Amino acid sequence: MARGLGLKKVREELGLAVWEVELAVETGLLRRLPDRTFDPVSVNAAKADAERFQRLLAAEHRCNATKAALRLGISPQRFTCLAERLAPVAVDEIQKYGRTLTIRYYRAADVDALADLARADTELRAAARTLSRSEAARKAAATRKLNREAAVAARALLQRAMPGHDGDPIQVLVWAAALMEASGTRPGPLRRLACLHDPRITELLATLRTARLSRPELDAMLGSLLPLASEAVTLLTAPTDALGVPVDAFPADFPRLGDHLFAPALRELLSSPPAWFLHARADEELRRAAQAAASRAVADASRRHRAEQAAVDAASRAASRLSDASVAELFSLPVDVIRQLRPGNGRWSAQHVAGLLRNPPPWLRSESVALAEVERRRRKAQTRVERRAQRQLSWRRRWAEALGIPLERVPQSAGRPTPQAISAARDRPPPWAQPGRSVNRVEG
């Protein structure tokens, strides 16, 4: 039996890379023996017809979606759509960009078999794009025609409806406000109109935008209305409560712009108030009276609640405190002894006494020990006073030495003589350190 050929010999004989040799073995173009060497017969057959072998090996090359798309001259996305029914020869998963990506490999021959389908798909998509563009152009032309017709109709409507010099002042203000919004200009006398909102302004503004007027045309229309609009805007009165009737109670046909009323019409109304106006004023007064009564009731209830809560808190605080007599009875000690054993805040709270009952200290177990505790506390307090007096005296001496004044001139209230305080006192001496001050006056 002939010996098998090694990998190096096979590569020299066939001019292949390592991966190409492995691919030939996987696809059956070369046969590998059990000892990992290669069958000389299959190698010699491949070498005898090298062109056919290379063609068969090229057909077995593995292509991912990107390489396959490049091979067909289409995008990877289109190849993915075309290769839905194409079975991959290998599937690999890799970790990339923080997620798991699935890579599918296809035979080069299977990919080349899709060339006609890819070409037909490309031509079909190009035809669809051409048809879509022509359809979009047709629709755009139709839309432009409709817009031109709508603009012509809107211009004719505006020409007929535009108020003249003797027009209704409210209508003039509506047109002025709409023209201001459409042109983006704010003439000084009409700036007040920019804050008003009225449905008629919105409707007219939509018509002005449909008419597609140029900026000079809008400015010319606004300029023609400016004198009359400047005079009419001064006749608008802001909504106030002086009349006692809300603006919404006025009828819809009453002359107004937004929530501003027309002053001449309002004066005429007040000269002879109609029944609806009187009824509306009475309803408004009743509403305000009811609202004031409800507010007073809420305030009274809140005040009562605060007073009740304060009383409850005071009662809770009083209940939480125990008298000296009751504490003395609990621990079987004299009242005068218990009085001297009060805690630092001077009060026997229920929580504190409960803690003492759970864990009684030694000085509450007998009268003699309690008296000893009273004496210890007295001595401790006396020692604290003496230490404070000594510390204060040392501070005064330090002040006297630092400022060069008698000790008697340094008051008892002098603070700690830190280096910063001494430096500040030397720069700006306090009254008791200034020359010419009498000791008695300082001490007083």
Short mmCIF file of C-alpha atoms in Angstrom, two decimals:
data_model
loop_
_atom_site.label_atom_id
_atom_site.label_comp_id
_atom_site.label_asym_id
_atom_site.label_seq_id
_atom_site.Cartn_x
_atom_site.Cartn_y
_atom_site.Cartn_z
CA MET A 1 0.00 0.00 0.00
CA ALA A 2 1.37 3.41 -1.05
CA ARG A 3 2.21 5.91 1.67
CA GLY A 4 0.03 9.00 2.04
CA LEU A 5 1.25 12.45 1.20
CA GLY A 6 1.78 15.13 3.84
CA LEU A 7 0.16 18.52 3.90
CA LYS A 8 3.28 20.29 2.70
CA LYS A 9 3.68 17.95 -0.27
CA VAL A 10 -0.01 18.36 -1.25
CA ARG A 11 0.29 22.14 -1.14
CA GLU A 12 3.40 22.01 -3.36
CA GLU A 13 1.76 19.64 -5.83
CA LEU A 14 -1.54 21.54 -6.16
CA GLY A 15 -0.50 25.11 -5.22
CA LEU A 16 -3.15 25.43 -2.51
CA ALA A 17 -3.37 27.30 0.80
CA VAL A 18 -3.97 25.42 4.03
CA TRP A 19 -7.61 26.45 4.18
CA GLU A 20 -8.12 25.40 0.55
CA VAL A 21 -6.74 21.93 1.34
CA GLU A 22 -9.10 21.65 4.32
CA LEU A 23 -12.03 22.82 2.15
CA ALA A 24 -11.16 20.20 -0.51
CA VAL A 25 -11.19 17.50 2.16
CA GLU A 26 -14.54 18.69 3.59
CA THR A 27 -16.15 18.72 0.13
CA GLY A 28 -14.71 15.34 -0.95
CA LEU A 29 -12.36 16.63 -3.62
CA LEU A 30 -9.41 15.18 -1.71
CA ARG A 31 -9.40 12.11 0.54
CA ARG A 32 -7.62 12.05 3.89
CA LEU A 33 -6.33 8.78 5.31
CA PRO A 34 -6.77 7.72 8.94
CA ASP A 35 -3.21 8.81 9.75
CA ARG A 36 -4.08 12.39 8.68
CA THR A 37 -2.10 12.09 5.44
CA PHE A 38 -3.68 12.48 2.00
CA ASP A 39 -4.52 9.76 -0.51
CA PRO A 40 -2.00 9.96 -3.40
CA VAL A 41 -4.62 8.77 -5.90
CA SER A 42 -6.96 11.73 -5.20
CA VAL A 43 -4.01 14.12 -5.22
CA ASN A 44 -2.71 12.77 -8.55
CA ALA A 45 -6.22 12.97 -10.05
CA ALA A 46 -6.52 16.60 -9.00
CA LYS A 47 -3.06 17.37 -10.38
CA ALA A 48 -3.88 15.64 -13.70
CA ASP A 49 -6.90 17.86 -14.32
CA ALA A 50 -5.93 20.95 -12.35
CA GLU A 51 -8.34 23.26 -14.19
CA ARG A 52 -11.35 21.11 -13.36
CA PHE A 53 -10.14 20.72 -9.76
CA GLN A 54 -9.76 24.48 -9.34
CA ARG A 55 -13.21 25.04 -10.83
CA LEU A 56 -14.81 22.52 -8.46
CA LEU A 57 -12.89 23.96 -5.49
CA ALA A 58 -13.92 27.53 -6.36
CA ALA A 59 -17.53 26.38 -6.43
CA GLU A 60 -17.14 25.17 -2.84
CA HIS A 61 -15.71 28.44 -1.46
CA ARG A 62 -17.61 29.78 1.57
CA CYS A 63 -19.15 33.25 1.24
CA ASN A 64 -20.84 35.25 3.97
CA ALA A 65 -23.63 37.71 3.14
CA THR A 66 -21.22 40.59 2.47
CA LYS A 67 -18.97 38.61 0.12
CA ALA A 68 -21.95 37.02 -1.62
CA ALA A 69 -23.56 40.42 -2.20
CA LEU A 70 -20.27 41.75 -3.61
CA ARG A 71 -20.06 38.70 -5.85
CA LEU A 72 -23.56 39.40 -7.25
CA GLY A 73 -23.17 43.19 -7.36
CA ILE A 74 -26.05 43.92 -4.98
CA SER A 75 -26.37 45.12 -1.40
CA PRO A 76 -26.12 42.72 1.57
CA GLN A 77 -29.70 43.54 2.47
CA ARG A 78 -30.96 42.53 -0.99
CA PHE A 79 -28.88 39.32 -0.86
CA THR A 80 -30.45 38.47 2.49
CA CYS A 81 -33.88 38.82 0.92
CA LEU A 82 -32.92 36.71 -2.12
CA ALA A 83 -31.21 34.00 -0.05
CA GLU A 84 -34.18 33.27 2.24
CA ARG A 85 -34.60 29.78 0.70
CA LEU A 86 -30.86 29.19 0.25
CA ALA A 87 -29.51 26.69 2.79
CA PRO A 88 -26.20 27.77 4.40
CA VAL A 89 -23.36 25.26 4.51
CA ALA A 90 -22.08 26.58 7.85
CA VAL A 91 -23.31 28.81 10.66
CA ASP A 92 -21.04 30.57 13.12
CA GLU A 93 -21.77 32.77 16.13
CA ILE A 94 -19.34 35.48 17.26
CA GLN A 95 -19.35 38.00 20.09
CA LYS A 96 -19.10 41.55 18.74
CA TYR A 97 -20.38 45.00 19.79
CA GLY A 98 -21.51 43.47 23.07
CA ARG A 99 -23.93 41.02 21.45
CA THR A 100 -23.97 37.68 19.68
CA LEU A 101 -23.89 37.84 15.86
CA THR A 102 -24.89 34.88 13.66
CA ILE A 103 -22.79 34.51 10.50
CA ARG A 104 -24.12 32.25 7.73
CA TYR A 105 -21.85 30.91 4.97
CA TYR A 106 -23.06 29.83 1.52
CA ARG A 107 -21.46 27.84 -1.31
CA ALA A 108 -20.05 30.04 -4.03
CA ALA A 109 -21.80 27.88 -6.65
CA ASP A 110 -25.17 28.40 -4.90
CA VAL A 111 -24.49 32.12 -4.76
CA ASP A 112 -23.61 32.24 -8.47
CA ALA A 113 -26.87 30.44 -9.21
CA LEU A 114 -28.71 33.50 -7.92
CA ALA A 115 -27.08 35.80 -10.48
CA ASP A 116 -30.05 35.76 -12.88
CA LEU A 117 -32.47 36.32 -10.00
CA ALA A 118 -30.34 39.18 -8.66
CA ARG A 119 -30.15 40.77 -12.10
CA ALA A 120 -33.91 40.50 -12.55
CA ASP A 121 -34.49 41.91 -9.08
CA THR A 122 -32.19 44.85 -9.82
CA GLU A 123 -33.95 45.61 -13.11
CA LEU A 124 -37.37 45.26 -11.50
CA ARG A 125 -36.44 47.62 -8.66
CA ALA A 126 -35.02 50.13 -11.13
CA ALA A 127 -38.25 50.00 -13.12
CA ALA A 128 -40.23 50.43 -9.91
CA ARG A 129 -38.13 53.45 -8.96
CA THR A 130 -38.64 54.96 -12.40
CA LEU A 131 -42.38 54.38 -12.17
CA SER A 132 -42.45 55.74 -8.63
CA ARG A 133 -40.60 58.88 -9.69
CA SER A 134 -42.94 59.44 -12.60
CA GLU A 135 -45.94 58.84 -10.36
CA ALA A 136 -44.50 61.22 -7.74
CA ALA A 137 -43.89 63.82 -10.44
CA ARG A 138 -47.47 63.44 -11.65
CA LYS A 139 -48.81 63.78 -8.11
CA ALA A 140 -46.55 66.78 -7.47
CA ALA A 141 -47.79 68.45 -10.63
CA ALA A 142 -51.39 67.80 -9.64
CA THR A 143 -50.71 69.15 -6.14
CA ARG A 144 -49.06 72.28 -7.54
CA LYS A 145 -52.04 72.82 -9.81
CA LEU A 146 -54.46 72.45 -6.89
CA ASN A 147 -52.34 74.81 -4.78
CA ARG A 148 -52.33 77.40 -7.56
CA GLU A 149 -56.09 77.15 -7.96
CA ALA A 150 -56.59 77.38 -4.19
CA ALA A 151 -54.27 80.40 -4.06
CA VAL A 152 -56.20 82.14 -6.85
CA ALA A 153 -59.52 81.45 -5.09
CA ALA A 154 -58.11 82.63 -1.73
CA ARG A 155 -56.75 85.84 -3.28
CA ALA A 156 -60.15 86.56 -4.85
CA LEU A 157 -61.85 85.92 -1.50
CA LEU A 158 -59.42 88.20 0.32
CA GLN A 159 -59.91 90.95 -2.24
CA ARG A 160 -63.68 90.82 -1.78
CA ALA A 161 -63.66 90.50 2.02
CA MET A 162 -60.94 93.01 2.91
CA PRO A 163 -62.56 95.88 4.88
CA GLY A 164 -62.36 99.41 3.58
CA HIS A 165 -61.92 102.71 5.40
CA ASP A 166 -65.57 102.64 6.49
CA GLY A 167 -65.52 98.97 7.55
CA ASP A 168 -66.40 97.48 10.89
CA PRO A 169 -63.65 98.38 13.41
CA ILE A 170 -63.64 94.87 14.90
CA GLN A 171 -63.28 93.35 11.43
CA VAL A 172 -60.42 95.76 10.73
CA LEU A 173 -58.67 94.60 13.91
CA VAL A 174 -59.20 90.94 12.95
CA TRP A 175 -57.54 91.57 9.58
CA ALA A 176 -54.72 93.56 11.17
CA ALA A 177 -53.98 90.79 13.69
CA ALA A 178 -54.01 88.09 10.98
CA LEU A 179 -51.76 90.14 8.67
CA MET A 180 -49.35 90.78 11.54
CA GLU A 181 -49.09 87.05 12.22
CA ALA A 182 -48.71 86.17 8.52
CA SER A 183 -46.04 88.78 7.80
CA GLY A 184 -44.20 88.50 11.11
CA THR A 185 -44.25 92.26 11.71
CA ARG A 186 -45.35 94.06 14.87
CA PRO A 187 -46.24 97.73 14.21
CA GLY A 188 -45.95 99.74 17.42
CA PRO A 189 -49.61 100.86 17.67
CA LEU A 190 -50.87 97.29 17.06
CA ARG A 191 -48.57 95.25 19.30
CA ARG A 192 -51.47 94.78 21.67
CA LEU A 193 -53.21 92.60 19.07
CA ALA A 194 -50.42 90.00 19.15
CA CYS A 195 -51.63 88.84 22.59
CA LEU A 196 -55.28 88.41 21.56
CA HIS A 197 -56.70 85.06 20.48
CA ASP A 198 -59.87 84.88 18.42
CA PRO A 199 -61.24 82.14 16.09
CA ARG A 200 -61.80 84.71 13.35
CA ILE A 201 -58.09 85.57 13.36
CA THR A 202 -57.19 81.88 12.99
CA GLU A 203 -59.59 81.37 10.07
CA LEU A 204 -58.36 84.47 8.24
CA LEU A 205 -54.73 83.48 8.85
CA ALA A 206 -55.38 80.10 7.19
CA THR A 207 -56.85 81.87 4.16
CA LEU A 208 -53.86 84.23 3.96
CA ARG A 209 -51.45 81.29 3.96
CA THR A 210 -53.48 79.50 1.28
CA ALA A 211 -53.30 82.62 -0.89
CA ARG A 212 -49.45 82.42 -0.76
CA LEU A 213 -49.03 86.18 -0.66
CA SER A 214 -45.53 87.56 -0.74
CA ARG A 215 -44.06 89.59 2.10
CA PRO A 216 -44.38 92.91 0.20
CA GLU A 217 -48.04 92.17 -0.54
CA LEU A 218 -48.77 91.39 3.12
CA ASP A 219 -46.95 94.54 4.25
CA ALA A 220 -48.93 96.63 1.73
CA MET A 221 -52.25 95.21 2.98
CA LEU A 222 -51.27 95.81 6.61
CA GLY A 223 -50.10 99.35 5.78
CA SER A 224 -53.46 100.19 4.19
CA LEU A 225 -55.27 99.10 7.38
CA LEU A 226 -52.78 100.60 9.83
CA PRO A 227 -54.39 104.07 10.30
CA LEU A 228 -57.90 102.71 10.93
CA ALA A 229 -56.61 99.78 13.04
CA SER A 230 -54.47 102.11 15.19
CA GLU A 231 -57.57 104.14 16.00
CA ALA A 232 -59.80 101.10 16.58
CA VAL A 233 -57.37 99.31 18.90
CA THR A 234 -57.67 102.15 21.43
CA LEU A 235 -61.41 101.39 21.70
CA LEU A 236 -60.80 97.88 23.07
CA THR A 237 -61.26 97.53 26.81
CA ALA A 238 -59.51 94.79 28.72
CA PRO A 239 -61.66 92.29 30.64
CA THR A 240 -62.10 93.53 34.21
CA ASP A 241 -64.42 92.82 37.08
CA ALA A 242 -65.59 96.42 37.29
CA LEU A 243 -68.88 95.56 35.57
CA GLY A 244 -69.48 92.55 37.76
CA VAL A 245 -70.17 90.34 34.69
CA PRO A 246 -67.68 87.87 33.17
CA VAL A 247 -66.83 88.28 29.50
CA ASP A 248 -68.19 84.80 28.70
CA ALA A 249 -71.66 85.94 29.79
CA PHE A 250 -71.88 88.43 26.90
CA PRO A 251 -73.75 87.22 23.80
CA ALA A 252 -71.74 85.91 20.86
CA ASP A 253 -72.79 88.84 18.60
CA PHE A 254 -71.54 91.48 21.04
CA PRO A 255 -68.67 93.46 19.45
CA ARG A 256 -65.39 92.15 20.87
CA LEU A 257 -62.04 90.70 19.90
CA GLY A 258 -61.00 87.71 21.93
CA ASP A 259 -61.66 88.61 25.56
CA HIS A 260 -61.54 92.39 24.91
CA LEU A 261 -64.82 94.25 24.52
CA PHE A 262 -65.57 97.18 22.21
CA ALA A 263 -65.82 100.27 24.41
CA PRO A 264 -68.55 102.17 22.41
CA ALA A 265 -70.83 99.13 22.42
CA LEU A 266 -70.13 98.63 26.13
CA ARG A 267 -71.05 102.23 26.96
CA GLU A 268 -74.25 101.90 24.98
CA LEU A 269 -75.05 98.70 26.90
CA LEU A 270 -74.47 100.37 30.28
CA SER A 271 -76.68 103.32 29.39
CA SER A 272 -79.72 101.00 29.36
CA PRO A 273 -78.76 97.58 30.72
CA PRO A 274 -80.85 94.74 29.28
CA ALA A 275 -82.39 92.01 31.40
CA TRP A 276 -79.72 89.41 30.56
CA PHE A 277 -77.01 91.78 31.78
CA LEU A 278 -78.77 92.36 35.10
CA HIS A 279 -79.38 88.64 35.57
CA ALA A 280 -75.74 87.87 34.75
CA ARG A 281 -74.55 90.48 37.25
CA ALA A 282 -76.82 89.05 39.95
CA ASP A 283 -75.60 85.51 39.23
CA GLU A 284 -72.00 86.67 39.41
CA GLU A 285 -72.58 88.44 42.73
CA LEU A 286 -74.24 85.30 44.12
CA ARG A 287 -71.33 83.19 42.90
CA ARG A 288 -68.80 85.51 44.51
CA ALA A 289 -70.77 85.59 47.76
CA ALA A 290 -70.95 81.79 47.81
CA GLN A 291 -67.25 81.56 47.05
CA ALA A 292 -66.42 84.04 49.82
CA ALA A 293 -68.63 82.12 52.28
CA ALA A 294 -66.96 78.86 51.30
CA SER A 295 -63.52 80.44 51.75
CA ARG A 296 -64.49 81.77 55.17
CA ALA A 297 -65.83 78.35 56.15
CA VAL A 298 -62.61 76.68 55.07
CA ALA A 299 -60.55 79.28 56.96
CA ASP A 300 -62.69 78.85 60.11
CA ALA A 301 -62.41 75.07 59.91
CA SER A 302 -58.65 75.31 59.47
CA ARG A 303 -58.40 77.71 62.40
CA ARG A 304 -60.48 75.37 64.60
CA HIS A 305 -58.39 72.41 63.55
CA ARG A 306 -55.17 74.22 64.45
CA ALA A 307 -56.59 75.22 67.83
CA GLU A 308 -57.75 71.67 68.54
CA GLN A 309 -54.40 70.28 67.50
CA ALA A 310 -52.60 72.77 69.72
CA ALA A 311 -54.79 71.75 72.66
CA VAL A 312 -54.15 68.07 71.99
CA ASP A 313 -50.40 68.69 71.78
CA ALA A 314 -50.43 70.66 75.02
CA ALA A 315 -52.39 67.91 76.73
CA SER A 316 -49.99 65.29 75.37
CA ARG A 317 -47.01 67.24 76.66
CA ALA A 318 -48.64 67.70 80.06
CA ALA A 319 -49.56 64.02 80.22
CA SER A 320 -46.05 62.98 79.28
CA ARG A 321 -44.57 64.82 82.30
CA LEU A 322 -44.58 63.38 85.81
CA SER A 323 -44.38 65.37 89.01
CA ASP A 324 -41.63 64.97 91.57
CA ALA A 325 -44.14 63.47 94.02
CA SER A 326 -45.28 60.76 91.58
CA VAL A 327 -41.67 59.85 90.69
CA ALA A 328 -40.74 59.78 94.38
CA GLU A 329 -43.67 57.43 95.03
CA LEU A 330 -42.56 55.11 92.18
CA PHE A 331 -39.04 54.75 93.58
CA SER A 332 -39.96 55.07 97.33
CA LEU A 333 -37.68 58.06 97.85
CA PRO A 334 -38.28 61.45 99.53
CA VAL A 335 -39.62 64.21 97.26
CA ASP A 336 -36.80 66.65 98.12
CA VAL A 337 -34.23 64.01 97.10
CA ILE A 338 -36.04 63.23 93.80
CA ARG A 339 -36.26 66.97 93.06
CA GLN A 340 -32.46 67.20 93.19
CA LEU A 341 -32.12 64.17 90.89
CA ARG A 342 -34.05 65.61 87.97
CA PRO A 343 -32.56 65.05 84.49
CA GLY A 344 -30.70 67.81 82.68
CA ASN A 345 -33.86 69.36 81.13
CA GLY A 346 -35.46 69.61 84.59
CA ARG A 347 -38.53 67.50 83.65
CA TRP A 348 -39.55 63.93 84.37
CA SER A 349 -40.85 62.68 81.00
CA ALA A 350 -42.84 59.46 80.86
CA GLN A 351 -40.33 57.87 78.47
CA HIS A 352 -37.40 58.74 80.74
CA VAL A 353 -39.11 57.39 83.86
CA ALA A 354 -40.11 54.21 81.97
CA GLY A 355 -36.44 53.68 81.04
CA LEU A 356 -35.41 54.16 84.67
CA LEU A 357 -38.01 51.61 85.78
CA ARG A 358 -36.74 49.05 83.25
CA ASN A 359 -33.09 49.58 84.18
CA PRO A 360 -32.96 51.44 87.51
CA PRO A 361 -29.54 52.97 88.27
CA PRO A 362 -27.94 52.24 91.67
CA TRP A 363 -28.73 55.74 93.01
CA LEU A 364 -32.50 55.06 92.78
CA ARG A 365 -32.44 51.83 94.79
CA SER A 366 -31.97 53.32 98.28
CA GLU A 367 -32.15 56.71 99.97
CA SER A 368 -28.56 56.65 101.13
CA VAL A 369 -27.19 55.99 97.66
CA ALA A 370 -29.55 58.67 96.28
CA LEU A 371 -28.19 61.20 98.77
CA ALA A 372 -24.67 60.25 97.77
CA GLU A 373 -25.60 60.84 94.11
CA VAL A 374 -27.05 64.24 95.02
CA GLU A 375 -23.80 65.16 96.77
CA ARG A 376 -21.75 63.91 93.81
CA ARG A 377 -23.77 66.05 91.41
CA ARG A 378 -23.41 69.09 93.69
CA ARG A 379 -19.66 68.66 93.81
CA LYS A 380 -19.52 68.15 90.06
CA ALA A 381 -21.50 71.33 89.43
CA GLN A 382 -19.31 73.25 91.87
CA THR A 383 -16.18 71.93 90.19
CA ARG A 384 -17.55 72.96 86.82
CA VAL A 385 -18.17 76.50 88.10
CA GLU A 386 -14.70 76.70 89.60
CA ARG A 387 -13.07 75.45 86.41
CA ARG A 388 -15.02 77.96 84.39
CA ALA A 389 -13.92 80.76 86.74
CA GLN A 390 -10.28 79.64 86.53
CA ARG A 391 -10.45 79.42 82.77
CA GLN A 392 -12.01 82.87 82.56
CA LEU A 393 -9.32 84.27 84.88
CA SER A 394 -6.55 82.78 82.73
CA TRP A 395 -8.16 84.29 79.64
CA ARG A 396 -8.32 87.73 81.31
CA ARG A 397 -4.64 87.48 82.31
CA ARG A 398 -3.70 86.56 78.75
CA TRP A 399 -5.67 89.57 77.46
CA ALA A 400 -4.04 91.87 79.99
CA GLU A 401 -0.54 90.66 79.02
CA ALA A 402 -1.22 90.85 75.30
CA LEU A 403 -2.73 94.36 75.38
CA GLY A 404 -0.58 95.74 78.22
CA ILE A 405 -3.46 96.80 80.45
CA PRO A 406 -4.29 96.04 84.09
CA LEU A 407 -6.15 92.82 84.82
CA GLU A 408 -9.00 94.74 86.41
CA ARG A 409 -9.83 96.41 83.09
CA VAL A 410 -10.49 93.11 81.33
CA PRO A 411 -14.19 92.27 81.78
CA GLN A 412 -15.51 88.87 82.77
CA SER A 413 -17.21 88.55 79.38
CA ALA A 414 -13.92 88.60 77.42
CA GLY A 415 -13.74 85.64 75.06
CA ARG A 416 -10.94 83.18 74.29
CA PRO A 417 -7.68 85.04 73.51
CA THR A 418 -6.84 83.29 70.24
CA PRO A 419 -3.98 84.71 68.11
CA GLN A 420 -6.49 86.03 65.57
CA ALA A 421 -8.58 87.70 68.32
CA ILE A 422 -5.49 89.29 69.90
CA SER A 423 -4.30 90.60 66.53
CA ALA A 424 -7.72 92.08 65.81
CA ALA A 425 -7.86 93.67 69.29
CA ARG A 426 -4.45 95.28 68.76
CA ASP A 427 -5.57 96.72 65.42
CA ARG A 428 -8.92 97.92 66.74
CA PRO A 429 -8.89 97.93 70.57
CA PRO A 430 -12.25 97.18 72.22
CA PRO A 431 -13.71 99.87 74.54
CA TRP A 432 -12.31 98.27 77.70
CA ALA A 433 -8.77 98.22 76.21
CA GLN A 434 -8.74 101.80 74.97
CA PRO A 435 -6.55 104.27 76.96
CA GLY A 436 -8.33 106.72 79.22
CA ARG A 437 -11.08 104.29 80.27
CA SER A 438 -11.66 104.09 84.00
CA VAL A 439 -11.67 100.70 85.70
CA ASN A 440 -14.95 101.32 87.49
CA ARG A 441 -16.68 102.30 84.26
CA VAL A 442 -15.43 99.18 82.54
CA GLU A 443 -16.41 96.91 85.36
CA GLY A 444 -19.84 98.51 85.47
#
